[in-house]
Coordinates of C-alpha atoms and ligand atoms in Angstrom, one line a residue:
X148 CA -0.1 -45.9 -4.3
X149 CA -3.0 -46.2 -6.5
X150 CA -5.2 -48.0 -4.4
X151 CA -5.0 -45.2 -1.5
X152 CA -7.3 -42.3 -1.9
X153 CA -6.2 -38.8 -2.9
X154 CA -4.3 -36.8 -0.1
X155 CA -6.3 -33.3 -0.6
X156 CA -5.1 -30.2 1.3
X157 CA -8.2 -27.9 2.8
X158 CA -6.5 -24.6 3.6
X159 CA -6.7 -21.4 2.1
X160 CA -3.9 -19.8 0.2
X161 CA -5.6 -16.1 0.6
X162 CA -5.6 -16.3 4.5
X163 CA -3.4 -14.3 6.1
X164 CA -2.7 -14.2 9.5
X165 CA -4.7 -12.2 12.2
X166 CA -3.7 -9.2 12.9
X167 CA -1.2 -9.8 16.0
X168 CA -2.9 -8.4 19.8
X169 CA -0.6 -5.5 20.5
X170 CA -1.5 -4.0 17.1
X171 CA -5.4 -4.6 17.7
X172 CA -4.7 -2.8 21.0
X173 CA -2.9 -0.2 19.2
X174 CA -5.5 0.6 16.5
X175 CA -8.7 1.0 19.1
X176 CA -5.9 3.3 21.1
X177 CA -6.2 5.8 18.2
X178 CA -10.3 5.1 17.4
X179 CA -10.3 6.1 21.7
X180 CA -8.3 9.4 20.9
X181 CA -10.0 9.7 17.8
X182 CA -7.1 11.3 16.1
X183 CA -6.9 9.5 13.0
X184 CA -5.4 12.0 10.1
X185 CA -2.1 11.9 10.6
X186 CA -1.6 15.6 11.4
X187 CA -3.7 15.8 14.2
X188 CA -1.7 15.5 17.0
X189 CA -1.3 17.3 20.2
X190 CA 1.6 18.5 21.5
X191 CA 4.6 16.9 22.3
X192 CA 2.6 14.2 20.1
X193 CA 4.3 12.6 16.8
X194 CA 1.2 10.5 15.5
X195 CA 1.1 6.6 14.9
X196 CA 2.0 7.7 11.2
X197 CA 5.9 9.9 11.3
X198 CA 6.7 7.8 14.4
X199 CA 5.9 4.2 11.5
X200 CA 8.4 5.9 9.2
X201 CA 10.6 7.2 11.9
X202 CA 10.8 3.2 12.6
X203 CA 10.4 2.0 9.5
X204 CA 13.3 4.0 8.1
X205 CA 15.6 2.7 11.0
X206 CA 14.8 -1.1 9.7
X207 CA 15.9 -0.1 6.3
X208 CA 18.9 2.2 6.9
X209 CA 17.4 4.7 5.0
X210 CA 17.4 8.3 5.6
X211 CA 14.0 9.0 4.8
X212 CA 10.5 7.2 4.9
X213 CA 7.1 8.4 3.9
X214 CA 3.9 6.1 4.7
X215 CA 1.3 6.7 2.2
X216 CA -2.0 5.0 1.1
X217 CA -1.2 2.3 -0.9
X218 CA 1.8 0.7 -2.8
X219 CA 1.0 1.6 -6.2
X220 CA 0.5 5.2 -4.6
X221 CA 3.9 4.7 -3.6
X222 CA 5.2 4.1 -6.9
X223 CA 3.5 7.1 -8.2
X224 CA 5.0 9.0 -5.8
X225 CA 7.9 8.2 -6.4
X226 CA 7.8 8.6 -10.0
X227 CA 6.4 12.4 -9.6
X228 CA 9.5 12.7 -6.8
X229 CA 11.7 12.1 -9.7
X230 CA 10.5 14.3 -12.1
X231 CA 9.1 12.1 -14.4
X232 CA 6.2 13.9 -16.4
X233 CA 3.4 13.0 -19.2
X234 CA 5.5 11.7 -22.3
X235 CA 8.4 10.4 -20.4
X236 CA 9.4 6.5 -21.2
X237 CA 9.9 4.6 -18.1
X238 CA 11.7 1.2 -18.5
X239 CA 9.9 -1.5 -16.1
X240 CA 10.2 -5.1 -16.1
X241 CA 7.9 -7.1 -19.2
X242 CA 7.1 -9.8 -15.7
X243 CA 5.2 -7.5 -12.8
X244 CA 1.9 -6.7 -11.6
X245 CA -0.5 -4.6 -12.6
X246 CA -0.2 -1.3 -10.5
X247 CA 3.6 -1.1 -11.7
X248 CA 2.6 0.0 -15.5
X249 CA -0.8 1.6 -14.2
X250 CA 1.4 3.9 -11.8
X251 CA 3.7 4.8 -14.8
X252 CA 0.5 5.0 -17.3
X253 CA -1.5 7.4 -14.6
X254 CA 1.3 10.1 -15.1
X255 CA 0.8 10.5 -18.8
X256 CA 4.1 8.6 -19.3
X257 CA 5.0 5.2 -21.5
X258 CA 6.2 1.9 -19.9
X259 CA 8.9 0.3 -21.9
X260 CA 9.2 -3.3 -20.7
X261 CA 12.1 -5.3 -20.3
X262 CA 12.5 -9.4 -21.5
X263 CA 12.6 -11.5 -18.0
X264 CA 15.0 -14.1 -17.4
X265 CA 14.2 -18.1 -16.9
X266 CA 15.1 -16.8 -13.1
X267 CA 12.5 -14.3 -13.2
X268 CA 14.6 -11.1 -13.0
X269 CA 15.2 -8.3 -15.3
X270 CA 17.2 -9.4 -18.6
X271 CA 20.2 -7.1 -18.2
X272 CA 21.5 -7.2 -21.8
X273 CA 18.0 -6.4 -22.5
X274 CA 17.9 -3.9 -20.3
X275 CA 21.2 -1.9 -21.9
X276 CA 19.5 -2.5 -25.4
X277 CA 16.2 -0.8 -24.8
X278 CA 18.3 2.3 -22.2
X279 CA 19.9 2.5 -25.7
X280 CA 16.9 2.4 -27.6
X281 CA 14.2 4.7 -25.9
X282 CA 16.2 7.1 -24.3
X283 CA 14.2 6.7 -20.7
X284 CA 15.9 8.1 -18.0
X285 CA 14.1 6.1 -15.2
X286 CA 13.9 1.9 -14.0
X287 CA 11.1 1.3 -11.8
X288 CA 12.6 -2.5 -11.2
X289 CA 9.7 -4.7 -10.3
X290 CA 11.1 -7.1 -7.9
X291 CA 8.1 -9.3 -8.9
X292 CA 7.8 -12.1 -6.4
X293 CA 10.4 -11.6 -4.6
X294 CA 13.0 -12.2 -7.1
X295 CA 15.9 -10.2 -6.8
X296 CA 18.2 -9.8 -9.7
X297 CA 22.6 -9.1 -9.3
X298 CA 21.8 -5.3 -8.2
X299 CA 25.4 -4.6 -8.6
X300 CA 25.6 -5.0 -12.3
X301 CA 21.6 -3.7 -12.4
X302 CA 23.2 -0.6 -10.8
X303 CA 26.7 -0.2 -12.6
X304 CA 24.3 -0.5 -15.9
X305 CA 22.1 2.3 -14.8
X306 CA 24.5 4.4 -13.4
X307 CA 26.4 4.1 -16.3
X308 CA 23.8 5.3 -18.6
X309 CA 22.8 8.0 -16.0
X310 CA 19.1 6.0 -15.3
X311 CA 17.7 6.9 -11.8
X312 CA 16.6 3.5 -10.2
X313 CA 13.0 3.4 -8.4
X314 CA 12.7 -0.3 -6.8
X315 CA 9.4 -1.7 -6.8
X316 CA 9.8 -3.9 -3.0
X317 CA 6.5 -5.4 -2.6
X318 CA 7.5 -8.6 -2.5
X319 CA 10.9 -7.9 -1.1
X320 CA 10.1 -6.2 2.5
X321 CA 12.2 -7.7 4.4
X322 CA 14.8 -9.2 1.7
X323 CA 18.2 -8.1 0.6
X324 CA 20.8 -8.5 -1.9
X325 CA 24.3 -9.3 -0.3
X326 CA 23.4 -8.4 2.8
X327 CA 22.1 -4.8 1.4
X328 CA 18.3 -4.1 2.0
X329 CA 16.3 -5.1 -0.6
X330 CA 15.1 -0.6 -1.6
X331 CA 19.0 0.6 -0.8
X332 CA 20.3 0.2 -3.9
X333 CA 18.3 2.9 -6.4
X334 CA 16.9 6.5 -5.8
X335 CA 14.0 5.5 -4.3
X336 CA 12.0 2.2 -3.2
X337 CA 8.4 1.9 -3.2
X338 CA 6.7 -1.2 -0.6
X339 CA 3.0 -2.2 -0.3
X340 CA 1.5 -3.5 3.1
X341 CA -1.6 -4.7 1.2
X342 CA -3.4 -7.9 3.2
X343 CA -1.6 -10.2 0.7
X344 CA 2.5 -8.8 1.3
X345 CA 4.9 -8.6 4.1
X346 CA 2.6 -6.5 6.7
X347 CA -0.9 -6.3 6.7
X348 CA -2.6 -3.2 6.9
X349 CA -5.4 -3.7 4.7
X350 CA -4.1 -0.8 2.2
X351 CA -1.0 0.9 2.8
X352 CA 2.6 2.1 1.1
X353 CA 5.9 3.0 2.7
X354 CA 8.6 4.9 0.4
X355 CA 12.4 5.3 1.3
X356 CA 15.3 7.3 -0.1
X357 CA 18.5 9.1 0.9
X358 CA 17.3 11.7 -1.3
X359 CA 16.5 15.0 0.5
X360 CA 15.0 16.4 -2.4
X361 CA 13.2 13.6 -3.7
X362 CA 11.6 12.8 -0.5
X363 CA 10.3 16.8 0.1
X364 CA 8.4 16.3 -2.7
X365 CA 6.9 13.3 -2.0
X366 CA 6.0 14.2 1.4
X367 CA 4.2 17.6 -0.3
X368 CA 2.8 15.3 -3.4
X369 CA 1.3 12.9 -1.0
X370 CA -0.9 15.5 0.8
X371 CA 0.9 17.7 3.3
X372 CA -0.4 20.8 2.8
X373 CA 2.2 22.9 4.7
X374 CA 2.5 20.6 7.8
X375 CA 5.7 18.7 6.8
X376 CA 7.3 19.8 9.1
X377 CA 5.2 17.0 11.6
X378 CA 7.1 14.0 9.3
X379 CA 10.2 13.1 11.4
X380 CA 12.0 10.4 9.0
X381 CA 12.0 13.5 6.7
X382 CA 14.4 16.6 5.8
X383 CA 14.9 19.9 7.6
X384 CA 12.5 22.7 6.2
X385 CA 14.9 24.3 3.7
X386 CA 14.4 21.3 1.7
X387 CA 10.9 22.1 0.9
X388 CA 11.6 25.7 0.1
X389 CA 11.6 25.5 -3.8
X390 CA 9.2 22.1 -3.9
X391 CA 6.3 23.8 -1.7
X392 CA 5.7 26.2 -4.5
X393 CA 5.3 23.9 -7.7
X394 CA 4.6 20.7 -6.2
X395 CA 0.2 19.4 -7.0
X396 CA -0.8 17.9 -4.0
X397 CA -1.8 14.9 -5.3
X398 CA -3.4 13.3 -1.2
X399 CA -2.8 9.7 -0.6
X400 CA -1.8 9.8 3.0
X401 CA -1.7 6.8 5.1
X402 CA -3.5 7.5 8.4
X403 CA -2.6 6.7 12.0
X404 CA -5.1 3.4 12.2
X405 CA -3.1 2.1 9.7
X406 CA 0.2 3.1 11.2
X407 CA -0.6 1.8 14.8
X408 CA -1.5 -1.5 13.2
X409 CA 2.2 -1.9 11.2
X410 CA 4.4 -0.6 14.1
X411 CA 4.2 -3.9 15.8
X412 CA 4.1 -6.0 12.8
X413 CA 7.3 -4.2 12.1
X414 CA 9.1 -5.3 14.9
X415 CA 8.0 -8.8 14.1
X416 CA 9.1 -8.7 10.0
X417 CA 12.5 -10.7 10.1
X418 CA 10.7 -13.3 12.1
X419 CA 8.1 -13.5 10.0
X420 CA 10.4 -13.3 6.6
X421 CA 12.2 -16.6 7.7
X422 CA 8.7 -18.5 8.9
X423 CA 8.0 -17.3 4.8
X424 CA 10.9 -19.0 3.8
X425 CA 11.0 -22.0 5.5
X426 CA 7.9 -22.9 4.2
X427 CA 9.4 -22.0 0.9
X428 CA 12.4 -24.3 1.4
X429 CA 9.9 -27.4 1.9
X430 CA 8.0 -26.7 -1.1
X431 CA 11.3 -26.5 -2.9
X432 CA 12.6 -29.7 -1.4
X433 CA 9.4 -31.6 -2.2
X434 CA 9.4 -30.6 -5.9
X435 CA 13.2 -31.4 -6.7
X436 CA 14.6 -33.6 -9.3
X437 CA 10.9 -33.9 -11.0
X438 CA 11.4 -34.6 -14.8
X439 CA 9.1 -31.3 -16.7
X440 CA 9.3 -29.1 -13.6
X441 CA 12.1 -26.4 -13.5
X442 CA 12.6 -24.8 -10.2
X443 CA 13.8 -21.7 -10.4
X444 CA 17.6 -21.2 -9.2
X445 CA 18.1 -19.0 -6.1
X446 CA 21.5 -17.2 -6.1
X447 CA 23.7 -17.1 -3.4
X448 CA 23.9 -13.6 -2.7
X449 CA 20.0 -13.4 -2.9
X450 CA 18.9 -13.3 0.8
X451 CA 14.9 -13.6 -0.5
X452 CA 11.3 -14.3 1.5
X453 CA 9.9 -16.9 0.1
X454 CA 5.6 -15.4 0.4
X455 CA 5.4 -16.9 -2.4
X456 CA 6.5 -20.4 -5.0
X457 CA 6.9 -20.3 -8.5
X458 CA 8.1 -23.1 -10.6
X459 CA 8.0 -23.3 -14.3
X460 CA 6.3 -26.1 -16.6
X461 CA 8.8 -25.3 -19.7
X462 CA 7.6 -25.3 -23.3
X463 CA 4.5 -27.6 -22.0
X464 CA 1.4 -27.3 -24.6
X465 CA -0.9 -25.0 -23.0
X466 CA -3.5 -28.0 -22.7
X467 CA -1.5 -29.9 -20.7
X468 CA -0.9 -26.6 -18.5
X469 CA -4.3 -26.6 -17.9
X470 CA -4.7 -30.1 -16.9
X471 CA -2.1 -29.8 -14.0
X472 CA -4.2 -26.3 -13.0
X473 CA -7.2 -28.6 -12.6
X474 CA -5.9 -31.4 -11.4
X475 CA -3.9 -29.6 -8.6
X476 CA -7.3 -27.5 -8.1
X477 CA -9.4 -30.7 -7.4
X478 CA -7.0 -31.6 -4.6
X479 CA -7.1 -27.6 -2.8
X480 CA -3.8 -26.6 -4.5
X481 CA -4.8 -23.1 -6.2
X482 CA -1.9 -22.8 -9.1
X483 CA -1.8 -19.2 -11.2
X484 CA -0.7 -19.7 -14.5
X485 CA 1.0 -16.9 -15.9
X486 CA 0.5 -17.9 -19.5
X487 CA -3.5 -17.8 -19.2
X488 CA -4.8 -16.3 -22.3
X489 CA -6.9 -13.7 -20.0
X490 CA -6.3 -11.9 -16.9
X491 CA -7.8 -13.7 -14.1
X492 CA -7.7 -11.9 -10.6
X493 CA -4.3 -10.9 -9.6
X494 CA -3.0 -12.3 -12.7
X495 CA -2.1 -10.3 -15.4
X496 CA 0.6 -10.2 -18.8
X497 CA 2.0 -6.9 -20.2
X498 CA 0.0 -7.7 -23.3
X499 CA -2.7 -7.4 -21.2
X500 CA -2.2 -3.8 -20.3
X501 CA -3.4 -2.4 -23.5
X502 CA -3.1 1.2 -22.9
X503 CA 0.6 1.0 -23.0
X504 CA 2.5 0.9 -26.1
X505 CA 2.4 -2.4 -27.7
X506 CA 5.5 -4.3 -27.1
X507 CA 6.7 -8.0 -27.8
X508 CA 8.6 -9.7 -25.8
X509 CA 9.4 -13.3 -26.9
X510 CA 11.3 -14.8 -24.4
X511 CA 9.7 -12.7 -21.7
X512 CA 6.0 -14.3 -23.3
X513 CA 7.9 -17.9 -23.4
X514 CA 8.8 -18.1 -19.5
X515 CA 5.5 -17.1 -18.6
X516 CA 3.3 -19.3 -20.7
X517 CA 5.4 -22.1 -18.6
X518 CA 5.0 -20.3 -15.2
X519 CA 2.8 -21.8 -12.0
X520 CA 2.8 -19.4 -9.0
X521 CA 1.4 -19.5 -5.7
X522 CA 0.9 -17.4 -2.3
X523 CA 2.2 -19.8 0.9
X524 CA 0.6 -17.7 3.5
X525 CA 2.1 -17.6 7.0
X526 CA -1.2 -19.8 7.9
X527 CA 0.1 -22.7 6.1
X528 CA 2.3 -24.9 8.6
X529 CA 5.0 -26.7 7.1
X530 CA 3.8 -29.7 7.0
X531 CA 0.9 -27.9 4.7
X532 CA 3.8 -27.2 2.5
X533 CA 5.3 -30.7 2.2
X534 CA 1.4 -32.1 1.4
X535 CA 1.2 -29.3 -1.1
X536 CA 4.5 -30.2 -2.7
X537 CA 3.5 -33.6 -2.7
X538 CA -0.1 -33.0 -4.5
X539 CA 1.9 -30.9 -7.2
X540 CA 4.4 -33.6 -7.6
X541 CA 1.9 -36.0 -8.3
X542 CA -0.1 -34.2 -10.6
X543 CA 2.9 -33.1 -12.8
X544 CA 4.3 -36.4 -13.1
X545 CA 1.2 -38.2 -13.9
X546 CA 0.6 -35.3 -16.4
X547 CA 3.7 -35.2 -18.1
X548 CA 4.0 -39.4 -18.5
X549 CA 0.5 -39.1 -20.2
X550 CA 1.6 -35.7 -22.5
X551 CA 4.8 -37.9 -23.0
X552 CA 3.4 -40.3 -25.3
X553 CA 0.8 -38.2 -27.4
X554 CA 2.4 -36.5 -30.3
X555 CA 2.2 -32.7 -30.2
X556 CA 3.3 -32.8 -26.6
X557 CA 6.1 -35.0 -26.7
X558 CA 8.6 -32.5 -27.8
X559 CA 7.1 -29.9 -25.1
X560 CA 7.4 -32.5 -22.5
X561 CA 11.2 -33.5 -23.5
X562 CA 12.0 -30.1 -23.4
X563 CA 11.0 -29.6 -19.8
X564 CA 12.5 -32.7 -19.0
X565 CA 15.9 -31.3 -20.8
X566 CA 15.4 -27.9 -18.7
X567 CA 14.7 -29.8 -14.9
X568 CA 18.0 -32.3 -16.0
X569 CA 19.8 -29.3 -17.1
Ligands
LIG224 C1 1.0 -5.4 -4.6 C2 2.0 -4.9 -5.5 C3 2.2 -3.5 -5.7 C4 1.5 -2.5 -4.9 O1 0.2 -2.8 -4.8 P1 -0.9 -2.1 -3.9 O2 -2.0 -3.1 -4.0 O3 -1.2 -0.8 -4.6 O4 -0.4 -1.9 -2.5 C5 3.2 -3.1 -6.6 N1 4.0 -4.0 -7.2 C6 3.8 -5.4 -7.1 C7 4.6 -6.3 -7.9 C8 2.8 -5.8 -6.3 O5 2.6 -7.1 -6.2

């Protein structure tokens, strides 16, 4: 082995696909007509936009759909649909990204985060400790990267204790917990069809719910001046009667460009969800049974898309972290660590989000000063994966031998080795 050089991988794990022909065709078919806001239409006409969520509420099951301008726009949205107002305490998970507490923080209101599991979910005894403790009436549950946590105890919890659910889905478009849409479980679920998730649209946000009353206020806080009635996947007009009144329009509309470049990626989204996860499975396969790496289990009634890998590198010193980061790095294989002591681009740590209440969250800060992550973009074939598992593999191993005989190491090292065995 030694004596052969390096395999190095040489693709990129920020390209996304291109954006497929019939949706090219169907974006310069709205720059021709020039009819872009999504309430100019002409009659008879429904608009790239309400005919998206008309579709996009189908896939889902859902009642309702409204396609706004982003996924943290989404979340906000949803948040304001609920009621929740400057002061409020929002429970949200202590693992996410950034625009989950920032959408909660931009209302005037206080995330309270929640310890995550070694799986990555939610801590549910956690989670009934701090309903208990603050009082918050409202989850947003970050399904960050895709992992999906049991929603039928999630929901007998928070139903329970009278907390309205608002599922954070941008990694879960497309995903579902036995058999049930990942976004039907709570009140409301918020998805992002940013470049990086499930459909590209650049920018872009759908929001669902059975809710006839949530959803007339979303559609009037997202910008709809009194043309709601134009939004198909939307309630009749008495629904708006009381919301039109006190509602802020607060715009962040998506517009029909946008729209007319999803509604053929929609049609596509299972296909794409299991090319995501097949590419996952290899990764997975390659990286089994590796003394100091801990995959993370996968329930059975988790039907996830794997657009992204995490494994976790448990109780290694942080040095040793950052050796497999640049080792891995040298050889094309970009790894995000979790446990970096700053934010680095997408990458951020509830103690990094400083205008939130101070919180600490010991086992939620010990899972992630272990955890690797990284995008496998729909560009990558699968045999891109198995080279990539092979490069971490590698790397790890050759890592962890060396940390396994120096000193302050050695107990981090047998403790991941203890975790992978166990
Ligand atoms: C991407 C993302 C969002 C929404 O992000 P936008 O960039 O605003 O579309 C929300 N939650 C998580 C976990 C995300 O990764």
């Amino acid at each position: 082995m030694d004596s052969t050089l390096p395999e190095v991988f040489t693709g990129s794990f920020t390209q996304q696909e291109p954006i497929p022909e019939d949706a090219i065709a169907a974006a310069v078919a709205v720059m021709r007509h020039g009819r872009l806001h999504r309430y100019n239409v002409v009659p008879g006409e429904a608009g790239e936009a309400a005919a998206l969520e008309e579709e996009f509420a189908a896939a889902m099951g859902a009642k309702y759909c409204l396609a706004v301008a982003s996924g943290g726009y989404a979340l906000g949205c949803a948040l304001r649909a609920v009621g929740v107002g400057p002061g409020d305490r929002v429970l949200t998970n202590g693992f996410t990204l950034a625009p989950v507490p920032g959408a909660i923080a931009a209302l005037g209101a206080e995330p309270v985060f929640v310890e995550v599991t070694e799986d990555l979910v939610i801590d549910l005894a956690d989670l009934e400790r701090r309903i208990a403790a603050s009082g918050a009436k409202v989850l947003m549950l970050s399904h960050m990267r895709g992992h999906i946590c049991d929603m039928d105890r999630l929901m007998a919890l928070c139903d329970a204790a009278g907390v309205t659910v608002i599922e954070d889905c941008a990694h879960t478009m497309g995903a579902a917990w036995r058999g049930v849409p990942s976004g039907r479980h709570g009140r409301v679920a918020c998805y992002s069809t940013q470049t990086y998730k499930h459909m590209n649209s650049g920018e872009g946000g759908l929001l669902i719910t059975d809710d006839a009353e949530v959803m007339a206020r979303a559609v009037l806080s997202s910008g709809s001046y009194m043309l709601y009635g134009r939004h198909r996947a939307a309630p009749g007009p008495e629904a708006y009667e009381a919301a039109k009144w006190d509602t802020p329009n607060v715009s962040g509309r998506m517009d029909n460009l946008r729209a007319a470049i999803l509604r053929p990626q929609l049609r596509r989204l299972a296909e794409q969800c299991a090319a995501w996860t097949a590419r996952y499975r290899v990764v997975e396969a390659g990286l089994r049974d590796l003394p100091g790496l801990t995959l993370i289990a996968r329930p059975e009634a988790e039907s996830f898309v794997g657009s992204s890998f995490q494994f976790r590198l448990a109780d290694w010193s942080a040095e040793a972290i950052g050796q497999v980061v640049a080792r891995c790095a040298k050889r094309g294989v970009e790894l995000k660590w979790f446990g970096a002591a700053e934010p680095v681009a997408f990458t951020s740590r509830y103690d990094s989000w400083r205008y939130a209440p101070a919180q600490h969250l010991p086992q939620t800060d010990r899972v992630l000063a272990g955890l690797m992550d990284m995008r496998l973009p729909l560009t990558f074939s699968l045999e891109d994966c198995a080279l990539i598992a092979r490069i971490i593999r590698a790397e790890v191993a050759a890592v962890y031998q060396r940390a396994g005989t120096a000193k302050g190491a050695a107990q981090g090292a047998a403790g991941g080795a203890a975790q992978a065995a166990g």
